[in-house]
Amino acid sequence: MIYEQPLYRPPSEARSLILQVTVGCSHNACSFCSMYKRKYFRVKTLDEIKKDIAWAKERYGGTKRIFLADGDVLAMETDELLAVLEEVRQAFPDVRRVSAYAGPTNILGKSLEELTAIREAGISLAYFGIESGDSQVLEDVKKGVTPEEMTQAGKKIQQAGIGLSATVIIGLGGRERWREHAEATAEVASAIDPVYLSALTLMVEEGTSLAGKIEAGAFNLLTPGECLAELRLLIERLELTRCTFRSNHASNYFAVGGVLPLEKERMLEDIDRALTDSRLLKGEMFRGL
Ligand code: SF4
């Protein structure tokens, strides 16, 4: 199987077979993201994908989990995606979970019937970057949707029966909008009400337009303590039915997690302890490791 590098997957797909069915990201415009900047978006041909599946079947025929890369598989025409999922079903009869990244624009571009057919054909989990619920922040980072559209997309895909693992980014509003960002993000995430929610912390990547903005003094990064205060406000404001919340990514200064709303008080207490003792925070040089 030939992967077109670089290849990304969510941390929870570390043991999954990765099947690259698209290359790059159909949006590829977010100011903080460098993941697919060197790739032109394209959908691989069914022939290419079939060859990859045949190769993987010989070696990993008993696989239980498959992650469909790259950035946003729902950019594929529904018929093409259904054909790929049928190939996957036939080649890997033991597969229990097929997942993919899913962007809001492409979710909204599909009807509920199409999304339901995609779920019935095998995709049971989608990774969805909310990033922020604040309209100004979403516009600044060029996410391409409003908070209302983000909410609509998150609800729609779940309505089709596809589980949602959503992410938000602490620090994305900078010093200028940290409070608005935290409050509005809690509001949008609560309205979407995903089964999994992760809070990452902004890491600035070289060559992104955000890095340029910082250099020009137009965006001010939060300190580690400020990131933690923002995380606290976010968690405090979240109103979720039942969600596994995690903020233990390599980018985070402090690891916290639990089931919301059940463990909200304990999580806030953990953060309060870290807010009064900076020795509990991860050093800058260890972030990303
Ligand atoms: S949609 Fe996702 S992968 Fe694409 S540019 Fe934005 S953050 Fe990066």
PDB file of C-alpha atoms and ligand atoms in Angstrom:
ATOM      1  CA  MET A   1       0.000   0.000   0.000  1.00  0.00           C
ATOM      2  CA  ILE A   2       1.427   3.380  -0.924  1.00  0.00           C
ATOM      3  CA  TYR A   3       0.528   6.176   1.481  1.00  0.00           C
ATOM      4  CA  GLU A   4       0.830   9.724   0.230  1.00  0.00           C
ATOM      5  CA  GLN A   5       2.599  11.387   3.138  1.00  0.00           C
ATOM      6  CA  PRO A   6       2.184  13.053   5.531  1.00  0.00           C
ATOM      7  CA  LEU A   7      -0.490  10.831   6.992  1.00  0.00           C
ATOM      8  CA  TYR A   8      -2.490  11.790  10.080  1.00  0.00           C
ATOM      9  CA  ARG A   9      -4.894   9.912  12.318  1.00  0.00           C
ATOM     10  CA  PRO A  10      -6.548  10.675  15.669  1.00  0.00           C
ATOM     11  CA  PRO A  11      -4.627   9.338  18.713  1.00  0.00           C
ATOM     12  CA  SER A  12      -7.411   6.829  19.416  1.00  0.00           C
ATOM     13  CA  GLU A  13      -6.846   5.211  15.999  1.00  0.00           C
ATOM     14  CA  ALA A  14      -3.287   4.168  16.857  1.00  0.00           C
ATOM     15  CA  ARG A  15      -4.162   0.477  16.440  1.00  0.00           C
ATOM     16  CA  SER A  16      -6.407   0.880  13.402  1.00  0.00           C
ATOM     17  CA  LEU A  17      -5.676  -0.028   9.841  1.00  0.00           C
ATOM     18  CA  ILE A  18      -5.392   3.252   7.938  1.00  0.00           C
ATOM     19  CA  LEU A  19      -6.882   3.247   4.493  1.00  0.00           C
ATOM     20  CA  GLN A  20      -6.186   6.410   2.527  1.00  0.00           C
ATOM     21  CA  VAL A  21      -9.174   7.012   0.282  1.00  0.00           C
ATOM     22  CA  THR A  22      -8.731  10.744  -0.225  1.00  0.00           C
ATOM     23  CA  VAL A  23      -5.548  12.788  -0.252  1.00  0.00           C
ATOM     24  CA  GLY A  24      -5.368  16.068   1.668  1.00  0.00           C
ATOM     25  CA  CYS A  25      -8.203  18.214   2.948  1.00  0.00           C
ATOM     26  CA  SER A  26     -10.935  19.642   0.725  1.00  0.00           C
ATOM     27  CA  HIS A  27     -11.018  22.830   2.851  1.00  0.00           C
ATOM     28  CA  ASN A  28      -7.293  23.241   3.579  1.00  0.00           C
ATOM     29  CA  ALA A  29      -7.703  26.861   4.658  1.00  0.00           C
ATOM     30  CA  CYS A  30      -7.649  26.916   8.480  1.00  0.00           C
ATOM     31  CA  SER A  31      -5.088  29.442   9.651  1.00  0.00           C
ATOM     32  CA  PHE A  32      -3.714  27.245  12.452  1.00  0.00           C
ATOM     33  CA  CYS A  33      -3.397  23.989  10.484  1.00  0.00           C
ATOM     34  CA  SER A  34      -0.428  22.808   8.455  1.00  0.00           C
ATOM     35  CA  MET A  35      -1.479  19.169   8.139  1.00  0.00           C
ATOM     36  CA  TYR A  36      -2.222  19.025   4.428  1.00  0.00           C
ATOM     37  CA  LYS A  37      -0.655  22.250   3.165  1.00  0.00           C
ATOM     38  CA  ARG A  38       1.695  20.322   0.859  1.00  0.00           C
ATOM     39  CA  LYS A  39      -1.077  18.250  -0.697  1.00  0.00           C
ATOM     40  CA  TYR A  40      -3.638  19.047  -3.360  1.00  0.00           C
ATOM     41  CA  PHE A  41      -6.950  17.522  -2.429  1.00  0.00           C
ATOM     42  CA  ARG A  42      -8.080  14.589  -4.512  1.00  0.00           C
ATOM     43  CA  VAL A  43     -10.223  11.508  -4.168  1.00  0.00           C
ATOM     44  CA  LYS A  44      -8.322   8.331  -4.993  1.00  0.00           C
ATOM     45  CA  THR A  45      -9.833   6.244  -7.767  1.00  0.00           C
ATOM     46  CA  LEU A  46     -11.819   3.158  -6.850  1.00  0.00           C
ATOM     47  CA  ASP A  47      -9.138   1.077  -8.607  1.00  0.00           C
ATOM     48  CA  GLU A  48      -6.387   2.560  -6.442  1.00  0.00           C
ATOM     49  CA  ILE A  49      -8.463   2.010  -3.306  1.00  0.00           C
ATOM     50  CA  LYS A  50      -9.310  -1.574  -4.298  1.00  0.00           C
ATOM     51  CA  LYS A  51      -5.601  -2.332  -4.739  1.00  0.00           C
ATOM     52  CA  ASP A  52      -4.864  -0.919  -1.262  1.00  0.00           C
ATOM     53  CA  ILE A  53      -7.702  -2.960   0.232  1.00  0.00           C
ATOM     54  CA  ALA A  54      -6.464  -6.154  -1.457  1.00  0.00           C
ATOM     55  CA  TRP A  55      -2.938  -5.511  -0.168  1.00  0.00           C
ATOM     56  CA  ALA A  56      -4.198  -4.866   3.380  1.00  0.00           C
ATOM     57  CA  LYS A  57      -6.565  -7.842   3.289  1.00  0.00           C
ATOM     58  CA  GLU A  58      -3.642 -10.224   2.724  1.00  0.00           C
ATOM     59  CA  ARG A  59      -1.739  -8.865   5.688  1.00  0.00           C
ATOM     60  CA  TYR A  60      -4.392  -7.588   8.100  1.00  0.00           C
ATOM     61  CA  GLY A  61      -7.506  -9.514   7.057  1.00  0.00           C
ATOM     62  CA  GLY A  62      -8.675  -9.901  10.664  1.00  0.00           C
ATOM     63  CA  THR A  63      -8.546  -6.189  11.427  1.00  0.00           C
ATOM     64  CA  LYS A  64     -11.246  -4.856  13.761  1.00  0.00           C
ATOM     65  CA  ARG A  65     -10.856  -1.118  13.235  1.00  0.00           C
ATOM     66  CA  ILE A  66     -10.304   0.939  10.123  1.00  0.00           C
ATOM     67  CA  PHE A  67      -9.662   4.659   9.834  1.00  0.00           C
ATOM     68  CA  LEU A  68     -10.356   6.259   6.456  1.00  0.00           C
ATOM     69  CA  ALA A  69      -7.837   9.030   5.728  1.00  0.00           C
ATOM     70  CA  ASP A  70      -7.124  11.865   4.836  1.00  0.00           C
ATOM     71  CA  GLY A  71      -8.714  15.065   6.033  1.00  0.00           C
ATOM     72  CA  ASP A  72     -12.373  14.759   5.134  1.00  0.00           C
ATOM     73  CA  VAL A  73     -13.674  11.584   3.553  1.00  0.00           C
ATOM     74  CA  LEU A  74     -17.196  12.986   3.347  1.00  0.00           C
ATOM     75  CA  ALA A  75     -15.945  15.172   0.500  1.00  0.00           C
ATOM     76  CA  MET A  76     -16.329  12.049  -1.645  1.00  0.00           C
ATOM     77  CA  GLU A  77     -19.458  11.583  -3.695  1.00  0.00           C
ATOM     78  CA  THR A  78     -21.821   9.421  -1.662  1.00  0.00           C
ATOM     79  CA  ASP A  79     -21.956   6.664  -4.311  1.00  0.00           C
ATOM     80  CA  GLU A  80     -18.164   6.413  -4.381  1.00  0.00           C
ATOM     81  CA  LEU A  81     -17.936   6.288  -0.606  1.00  0.00           C
ATOM     82  CA  LEU A  82     -20.631   3.601  -0.424  1.00  0.00           C
ATOM     83  CA  ALA A  83     -18.708   1.555  -3.004  1.00  0.00           C
ATOM     84  CA  VAL A  84     -15.532   1.849  -0.894  1.00  0.00           C
ATOM     85  CA  LEU A  85     -17.408   0.826   2.250  1.00  0.00           C
ATOM     86  CA  GLU A  86     -18.810  -2.210   0.449  1.00  0.00           C
ATOM     87  CA  GLU A  87     -15.274  -3.248  -0.555  1.00  0.00           C
ATOM     88  CA  VAL A  88     -14.182  -2.781   3.058  1.00  0.00           C
ATOM     89  CA  ARG A  89     -17.087  -4.883   4.334  1.00  0.00           C
ATOM     90  CA  GLN A  90     -16.261  -7.738   1.996  1.00  0.00           C
ATOM     91  CA  ALA A  91     -12.504  -7.671   2.602  1.00  0.00           C
ATOM     92  CA  PHE A  92     -12.618  -7.292   6.397  1.00  0.00           C
ATOM     93  CA  PRO A  93     -15.581  -9.301   7.732  1.00  0.00           C
ATOM     94  CA  ASP A  94     -14.452  -8.873  11.375  1.00  0.00           C
ATOM     95  CA  VAL A  95     -14.311  -5.087  11.284  1.00  0.00           C
ATOM     96  CA  ARG A  96     -16.210  -3.505  14.179  1.00  0.00           C
ATOM     97  CA  ARG A  97     -15.545   0.169  13.601  1.00  0.00           C
ATOM     98  CA  VAL A  98     -14.890   2.314  10.551  1.00  0.00           C
ATOM     99  CA  SER A  99     -14.173   5.960  11.281  1.00  0.00           C
ATOM    100  CA  ALA A 100     -13.063   9.126   9.481  1.00  0.00           C
ATOM    101  CA  TYR A 101     -12.541  12.847   9.920  1.00  0.00           C
ATOM    102  CA  ALA A 102     -15.653  14.781   8.904  1.00  0.00           C
ATOM    103  CA  GLY A 103     -15.822  18.526   8.263  1.00  0.00           C
ATOM    104  CA  PRO A 104     -18.948  20.638   8.766  1.00  0.00           C
ATOM    105  CA  THR A 105     -19.260  21.851   5.162  1.00  0.00           C
ATOM    106  CA  ASN A 106     -19.238  18.360   3.712  1.00  0.00           C
ATOM    107  CA  ILE A 107     -21.658  17.058   6.355  1.00  0.00           C
ATOM    108  CA  LEU A 108     -24.059  19.851   5.478  1.00  0.00           C
ATOM    109  CA  GLY A 109     -23.589  19.070   1.780  1.00  0.00           C
ATOM    110  CA  LYS A 110     -25.076  15.612   2.287  1.00  0.00           C
ATOM    111  CA  SER A 111     -28.724  14.849   2.944  1.00  0.00           C
ATOM    112  CA  LEU A 112     -29.758  13.014   6.090  1.00  0.00           C
ATOM    113  CA  GLU A 113     -30.609  10.016   3.879  1.00  0.00           C
ATOM    114  CA  GLU A 114     -27.092   9.988   2.422  1.00  0.00           C
ATOM    115  CA  LEU A 115     -25.486  10.197   5.864  1.00  0.00           C
ATOM    116  CA  THR A 116     -27.749   7.408   7.097  1.00  0.00           C
ATOM    117  CA  ALA A 117     -26.746   5.237   4.122  1.00  0.00           C
ATOM    118  CA  ILE A 118     -23.076   5.933   4.936  1.00  0.00           C
ATOM    119  CA  ARG A 119     -23.660   4.849   8.523  1.00  0.00           C
ATOM    120  CA  GLU A 120     -25.501   1.715   7.415  1.00  0.00           C
ATOM    121  CA  ALA A 121     -22.624   0.931   5.054  1.00  0.00           C
ATOM    122  CA  GLY A 122     -20.170   0.994   7.961  1.00  0.00           C
ATOM    123  CA  ILE A 123     -18.952   4.410   9.187  1.00  0.00           C
ATOM    124  CA  SER A 124     -19.900   4.520  12.844  1.00  0.00           C
ATOM    125  CA  LEU A 125     -17.640   7.263  14.216  1.00  0.00           C
ATOM    126  CA  ALA A 126     -16.659  10.679  12.875  1.00  0.00           C
ATOM    127  CA  TYR A 127     -13.940  12.998  14.194  1.00  0.00           C
ATOM    128  CA  PHE A 128     -15.199  16.544  14.019  1.00  0.00           C
ATOM    129  CA  GLY A 129     -13.238  19.732  14.678  1.00  0.00           C
ATOM    130  CA  ILE A 130     -15.503  22.312  16.306  1.00  0.00           C
ATOM    131  CA  GLU A 131     -12.358  24.314  17.198  1.00  0.00           C
ATOM    132  CA  SER A 132     -14.410  27.275  18.492  1.00  0.00           C
ATOM    133  CA  GLY A 133     -18.016  28.281  18.943  1.00  0.00           C
ATOM    134  CA  ASP A 134     -17.246  31.980  18.656  1.00  0.00           C
ATOM    135  CA  SER A 135     -18.237  33.485  15.308  1.00  0.00           C
ATOM    136  CA  GLN A 136     -15.341  35.950  15.296  1.00  0.00           C
ATOM    137  CA  VAL A 137     -12.779  33.233  16.054  1.00  0.00           C
ATOM    138  CA  LEU A 138     -14.231  30.887  13.431  1.00  0.00           C
ATOM    139  CA  GLU A 139     -14.037  33.689  10.887  1.00  0.00           C
ATOM    140  CA  ASP A 140     -10.508  34.688  11.931  1.00  0.00           C
ATOM    141  CA  VAL A 141      -9.208  31.116  11.613  1.00  0.00           C
ATOM    142  CA  LYS A 142     -11.053  30.622   8.297  1.00  0.00           C
ATOM    143  CA  LYS A 143     -12.919  27.538   9.379  1.00  0.00           C
ATOM    144  CA  GLY A 144     -15.474  28.247   6.678  1.00  0.00           C
ATOM    145  CA  VAL A 145     -18.643  27.940   8.771  1.00  0.00           C
ATOM    146  CA  THR A 146     -20.590  29.924  11.353  1.00  0.00           C
ATOM    147  CA  PRO A 147     -21.332  28.583  14.865  1.00  0.00           C
ATOM    148  CA  GLU A 148     -24.894  27.888  13.710  1.00  0.00           C
ATOM    149  CA  GLU A 149     -23.667  25.819  10.753  1.00  0.00           C
ATOM    150  CA  MET A 150     -21.184  24.008  12.979  1.00  0.00           C
ATOM    151  CA  THR A 151     -23.992  23.117  15.376  1.00  0.00           C
ATOM    152  CA  GLN A 152     -26.279  22.032  12.551  1.00  0.00           C
ATOM    153  CA  ALA A 153     -23.567  19.781  11.074  1.00  0.00           C
ATOM    154  CA  GLY A 154     -22.725  18.194  14.432  1.00  0.00           C
ATOM    155  CA  LYS A 155     -26.372  17.447  15.125  1.00  0.00           C
ATOM    156  CA  LYS A 156     -27.108  16.201  11.629  1.00  0.00           C
ATOM    157  CA  ILE A 157     -24.380  13.570  11.517  1.00  0.00           C
ATOM    158  CA  GLN A 158     -25.452  12.222  14.895  1.00  0.00           C
ATOM    159  CA  GLN A 159     -29.054  12.175  13.739  1.00  0.00           C
ATOM    160  CA  ALA A 160     -27.855   9.793  11.029  1.00  0.00           C
ATOM    161  CA  GLY A 161     -26.593   7.502  13.805  1.00  0.00           C
ATOM    162  CA  ILE A 162     -22.888   8.282  13.409  1.00  0.00           C
ATOM    163  CA  GLY A 163     -21.148   8.793  16.762  1.00  0.00           C
ATOM    164  CA  LEU A 164     -19.217  12.015  17.157  1.00  0.00           C
ATOM    165  CA  SER A 165     -15.799  12.600  18.638  1.00  0.00           C
ATOM    166  CA  ALA A 166     -15.439  16.382  18.654  1.00  0.00           C
ATOM    167  CA  THR A 167     -12.439  18.582  19.392  1.00  0.00           C
ATOM    168  CA  VAL A 168     -12.086  22.179  20.498  1.00  0.00           C
ATOM    169  CA  ILE A 169      -8.881  24.210  20.736  1.00  0.00           C
ATOM    170  CA  ILE A 170      -7.926  26.043  23.910  1.00  0.00           C
ATOM    171  CA  GLY A 171      -6.170  29.318  23.146  1.00  0.00           C
ATOM    172  CA  LEU A 172      -7.583  29.725  19.638  1.00  0.00           C
ATOM    173  CA  GLY A 173      -9.139  33.082  20.538  1.00  0.00           C
ATOM    174  CA  GLY A 174      -5.810  34.357  21.886  1.00  0.00           C
ATOM    175  CA  ARG A 175      -5.689  36.898  24.694  1.00  0.00           C
ATOM    176  CA  GLU A 176      -8.094  39.110  22.774  1.00  0.00           C
ATOM    177  CA  ARG A 177     -11.079  36.745  22.822  1.00  0.00           C
ATOM    178  CA  TRP A 178     -10.303  33.987  25.322  1.00  0.00           C
ATOM    179  CA  ARG A 179     -13.481  34.500  27.338  1.00  0.00           C
ATOM    180  CA  GLU A 180     -15.811  34.793  24.333  1.00  0.00           C
ATOM    181  CA  HIS A 181     -14.099  31.755  22.802  1.00  0.00           C
ATOM    182  CA  ALA A 182     -14.518  29.614  25.938  1.00  0.00           C
ATOM    183  CA  GLU A 183     -18.141  30.587  26.519  1.00  0.00           C
ATOM    184  CA  ALA A 184     -19.298  30.250  22.936  1.00  0.00           C
ATOM    185  CA  THR A 185     -17.381  26.992  22.458  1.00  0.00           C
ATOM    186  CA  ALA A 186     -19.111  25.534  25.508  1.00  0.00           C
ATOM    187  CA  GLU A 187     -22.427  26.653  24.058  1.00  0.00           C
ATOM    188  CA  VAL A 188     -21.871  25.062  20.636  1.00  0.00           C
ATOM    189  CA  ALA A 189     -20.368  21.845  22.071  1.00  0.00           C
ATOM    190  CA  SER A 190     -23.318  21.562  24.474  1.00  0.00           C
ATOM    191  CA  ALA A 191     -25.817  22.043  21.655  1.00  0.00           C
ATOM    192  CA  ILE A 192     -24.077  19.341  19.592  1.00  0.00           C
ATOM    193  CA  ASP A 193     -23.778  17.077  22.662  1.00  0.00           C
ATOM    194  CA  PRO A 194     -21.207  14.582  21.300  1.00  0.00           C
ATOM    195  CA  VAL A 195     -20.315  11.270  22.980  1.00  0.00           C
ATOM    196  CA  TYR A 196     -16.620  12.221  23.048  1.00  0.00           C
ATOM    197  CA  LEU A 197     -15.187  15.703  23.422  1.00  0.00           C
ATOM    198  CA  SER A 198     -11.494  16.600  23.533  1.00  0.00           C
ATOM    199  CA  ALA A 199      -9.922  19.938  24.313  1.00  0.00           C
ATOM    200  CA  LEU A 200      -6.537  20.356  22.645  1.00  0.00           C
ATOM    201  CA  THR A 201      -4.320  23.375  23.262  1.00  0.00           C
ATOM    202  CA  LEU A 202      -3.172  25.593  20.419  1.00  0.00           C
ATOM    203  CA  MET A 203       0.309  24.789  19.162  1.00  0.00           C
ATOM    204  CA  VAL A 204       1.603  27.199  16.555  1.00  0.00           C
ATOM    205  CA  GLU A 205       3.006  25.530  13.503  1.00  0.00           C
ATOM    206  CA  GLU A 206       5.627  27.118  11.296  1.00  0.00           C
ATOM    207  CA  GLY A 207       4.457  28.377   7.948  1.00  0.00           C
ATOM    208  CA  THR A 208       0.811  28.791   8.934  1.00  0.00           C
ATOM    209  CA  SER A 209      -0.932  32.119   8.545  1.00  0.00           C
ATOM    210  CA  LEU A 210      -1.506  32.130  12.311  1.00  0.00           C
ATOM    211  CA  ALA A 211       2.262  32.010  12.859  1.00  0.00           C
ATOM    212  CA  GLY A 212       2.541  35.059  10.573  1.00  0.00           C
ATOM    213  CA  LYS A 213      -0.122  36.880  12.577  1.00  0.00           C
ATOM    214  CA  ILE A 214       1.731  36.214  15.819  1.00  0.00           C
ATOM    215  CA  GLU A 215       4.976  37.494  14.333  1.00  0.00           C
ATOM    216  CA  ALA A 216       3.184  40.635  13.213  1.00  0.00           C
ATOM    217  CA  GLY A 217       1.830  41.142  16.733  1.00  0.00           C
ATOM    218  CA  ALA A 218      -1.787  40.696  15.623  1.00  0.00           C
ATOM    219  CA  PHE A 219      -2.435  37.640  17.809  1.00  0.00           C
ATOM    220  CA  ASN A 220      -1.270  37.103  21.372  1.00  0.00           C
ATOM    221  CA  LEU A 221      -0.852  33.591  22.716  1.00  0.00           C
ATOM    222  CA  LEU A 222      -2.145  32.643  26.150  1.00  0.00           C
ATOM    223  CA  THR A 223       0.279  31.668  28.892  1.00  0.00           C
ATOM    224  CA  PRO A 224      -0.008  28.099  30.275  1.00  0.00           C
ATOM    225  CA  GLY A 225      -1.933  29.428  33.298  1.00  0.00           C
ATOM    226  CA  GLU A 226      -4.302  31.363  31.036  1.00  0.00           C
ATOM    227  CA  CYS A 227      -4.890  28.235  28.948  1.00  0.00           C
ATOM    228  CA  LEU A 228      -5.853  26.412  32.120  1.00  0.00           C
ATOM    229  CA  ALA A 229      -8.218  29.191  33.183  1.00  0.00           C
ATOM    230  CA  GLU A 230      -9.851  29.023  29.751  1.00  0.00           C
ATOM    231  CA  LEU A 231     -10.178  25.247  30.020  1.00  0.00           C
ATOM    232  CA  ARG A 232     -11.780  25.696  33.434  1.00  0.00           C
ATOM    233  CA  LEU A 233     -14.349  28.125  32.084  1.00  0.00           C
ATOM    234  CA  LEU A 234     -15.113  25.827  29.161  1.00  0.00           C
ATOM    235  CA  ILE A 235     -15.716  22.812  31.401  1.00  0.00           C
ATOM    236  CA  GLU A 236     -17.745  24.872  33.864  1.00  0.00           C
ATOM    237  CA  ARG A 237     -20.064  26.019  31.057  1.00  0.00           C
ATOM    238  CA  LEU A 238     -20.476  22.653  29.302  1.00  0.00           C
ATOM    239  CA  GLU A 239     -23.929  21.147  29.578  1.00  0.00           C
ATOM    240  CA  LEU A 240     -23.703  17.674  28.114  1.00  0.00           C
ATOM    241  CA  THR A 241     -25.979  14.671  28.456  1.00  0.00           C
ATOM    242  CA  ARG A 242     -23.261  12.049  28.805  1.00  0.00           C
ATOM    243  CA  CYS A 243     -19.864  12.671  27.319  1.00  0.00           C
ATOM    244  CA  THR A 244     -16.364  11.323  27.792  1.00  0.00           C
ATOM    245  CA  PHE A 245     -14.298  14.487  28.034  1.00  0.00           C
ATOM    246  CA  ARG A 246     -10.525  14.467  27.632  1.00  0.00           C
ATOM    247  CA  SER A 247      -7.885  17.141  27.720  1.00  0.00           C
ATOM    248  CA  ASN A 248      -4.849  14.868  27.809  1.00  0.00           C
ATOM    249  CA  HIS A 249      -3.431  15.404  24.328  1.00  0.00           C
ATOM    250  CA  ALA A 250       0.290  16.005  23.847  1.00  0.00           C
ATOM    251  CA  SER A 251      -0.521  19.684  23.286  1.00  0.00           C
ATOM    252  CA  ASN A 252      -2.133  20.193  26.705  1.00  0.00           C
ATOM    253  CA  TYR A 253      -0.269  21.718  29.655  1.00  0.00           C
ATOM    254  CA  PHE A 254      -2.311  19.722  32.158  1.00  0.00           C
ATOM    255  CA  ALA A 255      -4.174  16.438  31.745  1.00  0.00           C
ATOM    256  CA  VAL A 256      -7.736  16.297  32.924  1.00  0.00           C
ATOM    257  CA  GLY A 257     -10.628  14.082  31.944  1.00  0.00           C
ATOM    258  CA  GLY A 258     -13.761  12.307  33.019  1.00  0.00           C
ATOM    259  CA  VAL A 259     -17.384  11.685  32.238  1.00  0.00           C
ATOM    260  CA  LEU A 260     -19.519  14.810  32.010  1.00  0.00           C
ATOM    261  CA  PRO A 261     -21.654  15.911  33.705  1.00  0.00           C
ATOM    262  CA  LEU A 262     -20.963  13.298  36.446  1.00  0.00           C
ATOM    263  CA  GLU A 263     -17.341  14.254  37.139  1.00  0.00           C
ATOM    264  CA  LYS A 264     -17.479  17.978  36.450  1.00  0.00           C
ATOM    265  CA  GLU A 265     -16.822  19.082  40.057  1.00  0.00           C
ATOM    266  CA  ARG A 266     -13.847  16.736  40.450  1.00  0.00           C
ATOM    267  CA  MET A 267     -12.382  17.938  37.138  1.00  0.00           C
ATOM    268  CA  LEU A 268     -12.751  21.594  38.167  1.00  0.00           C
ATOM    269  CA  GLU A 269     -11.054  20.814  41.488  1.00  0.00           C
ATOM    270  CA  ASP A 270      -8.159  19.156  39.628  1.00  0.00           C
ATOM    271  CA  ILE A 271      -7.767  22.299  37.502  1.00  0.00           C
ATOM    272  CA  ASP A 272      -7.975  24.555  40.552  1.00  0.00           C
ATOM    273  CA  ARG A 273      -5.105  22.630  42.140  1.00  0.00           C
ATOM    274  CA  ALA A 274      -3.011  23.106  38.996  1.00  0.00           C
ATOM    275  CA  LEU A 275      -3.911  26.803  38.863  1.00  0.00           C
ATOM    276  CA  THR A 276      -2.349  27.289  42.287  1.00  0.00           C
ATOM    277  CA  ASP A 277       0.675  25.064  41.684  1.00  0.00           C
ATOM    278  CA  SER A 278       2.426  25.643  38.353  1.00  0.00           C
ATOM    279  CA  ARG A 279       4.727  22.663  39.016  1.00  0.00           C
ATOM    280  CA  LEU A 280       1.790  20.495  37.942  1.00  0.00           C
ATOM    281  CA  LEU A 281       1.891  21.953  34.429  1.00  0.00           C
ATOM    282  CA  LYS A 282       3.798  20.351  31.581  1.00  0.00           C
ATOM    283  CA  GLY A 283       6.852  22.380  30.529  1.00  0.00           C
ATOM    284  CA  GLU A 284       6.758  24.013  27.094  1.00  0.00           C
ATOM    285  CA  MET A 285       9.578  21.802  25.825  1.00  0.00           C
ATOM    286  CA  PHE A 286       7.570  18.660  26.569  1.00  0.00           C
ATOM    287  CA  ARG A 287       4.451  19.741  24.676  1.00  0.00           C
ATOM    288  CA  GLY A 288       3.846  17.810  21.516  1.00  0.00           C
ATOM    289  CA  LEU A 289       5.806  14.843  22.818  1.00  0.00           C
TER     290      LEU A 289
HETATM  291  S1  SF4 B   1     -10.545  21.375   7.990  1.00  0.00           S
HETATM  292 FE1  SF4 B   1      -9.176  20.271   9.408  1.00  0.00          FE
HETATM  293  S2  SF4 B   1      -7.559  19.387   8.133  1.00  0.00           S
HETATM  294 FE2  SF4 B   1      -8.624  20.909   6.869  1.00  0.00          FE
HETATM  295  S3  SF4 B   1      -7.422  22.787   7.106  1.00  0.00           S
HETATM  296 FE3  SF4 B   1      -9.036  22.863   8.659  1.00  0.00          FE
HETATM  297  S4  SF4 B   1      -8.147  21.923  10.517  1.00  0.00           S
HETATM  298 FE4  SF4 B   1      -6.813  21.382   8.763  1.00  0.00          FE
END
